[in-house]
Amino acid sequence: MRGSAKTAERRKAAPTRRRGRPAAKPSFAREPIVLHGIGVAPGIVIGKAFLLDRGPAAVARRKLRKPEVDAEVRRFRKALKEAKQDLMSLRAGIPDKDLRDHLFILDTYVMILDDRMIAEETAELIRAEKINAEAALTQQLDKLKKIFDGIQDPYLRERRRDLDHVGGRVLMRLTGQTRERLAEVPEKVVVVAHDLSPADTAQMTPDRVAGFLTDVGGPTSHTAIMARALEITAVVGLENVTRRVESGCPLIVDGRVGKVILYPSRDDYAHYLRLVDRLHRFEQDLAKDLHLPAVTLDGERVQLAANIEMNREIPAVIEAGGEGIGLYRTEFLYMNRNDLPGEEEQFAVYREVAERTAPHPAVIRTLDLGGDKVSALLELAPEVNPALGLRAIRLCLKHPELFKVQLRGILRASAFGRLHIMLPMVSGLAEVRASRRILEEVKADLRSREIAFDERAPLGCMIETPSSATIVDLIAREVDFLSIGTNDLIQYALAIDRVNEQIADLYQPTHPAILRMIRGVVEAGRDARIPVSLCGEMASDGLYTMLLLGMGLDSLSMTPNSISVIKRIVRSVTRLECRKFVDEVMQLDDADAILARLRQEMALRYPEMYASD
Ligand code: PEP
Ligand code: MG
């Protein structure tokens, strides 16, 4: 997984954040072991391991005598109740409010424990088969997991692992095992476990846990998301790291590239200590540019904006020197709640965005639900291929009332700043035209009621399907701006499910097909004299910045904590040399070769971030 093209998708934060020093003098008695996994939260840690577990222990199956059955059912119910209490007290004890917002998953765990398929059917199994509670629960979980295996939707399939986490908690209660409480680890360590649930991750604090490593897991798991939120360096999917470490063993974790060195050599230490120092100095240095403009050495201005999901991220954007919001993912307003957000609520949210980002613009993307972003509220029918299903603009056009509520909210808020409206997942002109018709209806209604709005609020279109990229010249004539959504464009153009960790190595932003598409979109924008932005994760990864500048993008929109690094790159290159670099790179015919060339160039220019030596 290391050093591959999909780092753009994974690398949600700035290249390095954490740094660490060896806790004790290492002995160098053992040969180093190098392991590679998926780096899900960046940073370098030099420290020692704290082995939490080696994965689920085998469960013994025991036949019960008839008189033992009732007591066994009671024992099971007691363990269930205790596991539930554990989860609830865990949730209540988490001090960090931001983190608590990620913890709706803990409520889901409690709901799973209450579900009759766990609570009742396991008890029935104990009675019917006269077996011990551990064996009955394991059997029942296996049955449920098989059902999940058959589900196509990757997000729901991932929920299979939640069953393991929940089941593991009940089994621990049944067997009387205790797991070291992560909140109480003795000193700053790298936690090593077969798997970590979000409940485990939530107990970690960066002052005690410098990093974590797991055998299993992928970049889109809740655990990975929380590691990034906590800024704890993490590498997952290491397969057998728990079999290879002992507690206290010295190690080095490079979360940037998913590399782990157990029992590092003297040279490894010297090398990584140098990297850590270099990174540290580089990060301090970046802070100096924060409020300088993003302008190339030959004087070309590039807008560096931010992608956000909630208003409370706005201060981070301003602090990072972001020039507006290039992508506001409004679907998060519709998730994890019991009712649909109405016009007033949406108006208030977007008005705040408009006011707080002024004088810069904020691009409000209309609802992009569906695919891996699901909301229980809309009660959508299950789909065999959700990524290709009733999602985003398709959903809005099918439910114009839902769409109009949102458009009214955005338009009314547009009177308070500079709001742009952007349509997601467009695959043809008919969708652009139908959306514009609805937008005009909403405007006419507001006018008739003398409600103020910005008559000239621009309407733009995301280019994230191969069809829209192919007819972008036609689309460009009918919209005010374009924004390339490479996350989906790569998924659809290369036919690679963006959330399937098994094919993650085929998710290649440097595939020549993708680069040609990006270039084509920029050219179409230029011909139509409308601005073109790129708001996929590629914009957040400095590896691609020279390429994107050379292709002529007007604006890049990214995760807020990437802005400082990207600005540094913009300010240290000329557009001309970037163009030449694009010409050179586009001669190469293969994604890996292009990636290797980018790595080489960036390691040469910015060794602090990209050199591994
Ligand atoms: C994209 O697809 O590149 C994009 C920015 O949108 P999202 O990640 O929300 O699908
Ligand atoms: Mg998208």
PDB file of N, CA and C in Angstrom, residues 50 98 261 362 422 432 514 542 593:
ATOM      1  N   PHE A  50       2.590  -1.151  22.863  1.00  0.00           N
ATOM      2  CA  PHE A  50       1.759  -1.593  23.976  1.00  0.00           C
ATOM      3  C   PHE A  50       0.753  -2.555  23.368  1.00  0.00           C
ATOM      4  N   ASP A  98     -15.954  17.560  20.263  1.00  0.00           N
ATOM      5  CA  ASP A  98     -15.807  17.281  18.832  1.00  0.00           C
ATOM      6  C   ASP A  98     -15.804  15.791  18.588  1.00  0.00           C
ATOM      7  N   ILE A 261       8.526  -0.113  11.481  1.00  0.00           N
ATOM      8  CA  ILE A 261       9.773  -0.873  11.698  1.00  0.00           C
ATOM      9  C   ILE A 261       9.783  -1.325  13.150  1.00  0.00           C
ATOM     10  N   ALA A 362     -18.404  31.145  -0.920  1.00  0.00           N
ATOM     11  CA  ALA A 362     -18.596  29.794  -0.385  1.00  0.00           C
ATOM     12  C   ALA A 362     -19.473  29.021  -1.367  1.00  0.00           C
ATOM     13  N   MET A 422     -23.784  24.631  -6.295  1.00  0.00           N
ATOM     14  CA  MET A 422     -23.105  23.624  -7.138  1.00  0.00           C
ATOM     15  C   MET A 422     -23.886  22.312  -7.156  1.00  0.00           C
ATOM     16  N   VAL A 432     -28.680  19.465 -15.734  1.00  0.00           N
ATOM     17  CA  VAL A 432     -28.338  20.876 -15.505  1.00  0.00           C
ATOM     18  C   VAL A 432     -29.553  21.733 -15.832  1.00  0.00           C
ATOM     19  N   ILE A 514      -7.348   9.759 -16.133  1.00  0.00           N
ATOM     20  CA  ILE A 514      -7.799  10.802 -15.202  1.00  0.00           C
ATOM     21  C   ILE A 514      -7.123  12.128 -15.533  1.00  0.00           C
ATOM     22  N   GLY A 542      -0.094  17.456  -1.717  1.00  0.00           N
ATOM     23  CA  GLY A 542       0.924  18.251  -2.384  1.00  0.00           C
ATOM     24  C   GLY A 542       1.621  17.541  -3.527  1.00  0.00           C
ATOM     25  N   ALA A 593       4.278   4.898 -13.306  1.00  0.00           N
ATOM     26  CA  ALA A 593       5.431   5.671 -13.778  1.00  0.00           C
ATOM     27  C   ALA A 593       5.206   7.156 -13.492  1.00  0.00           C
TER      28      ALA A 593
END
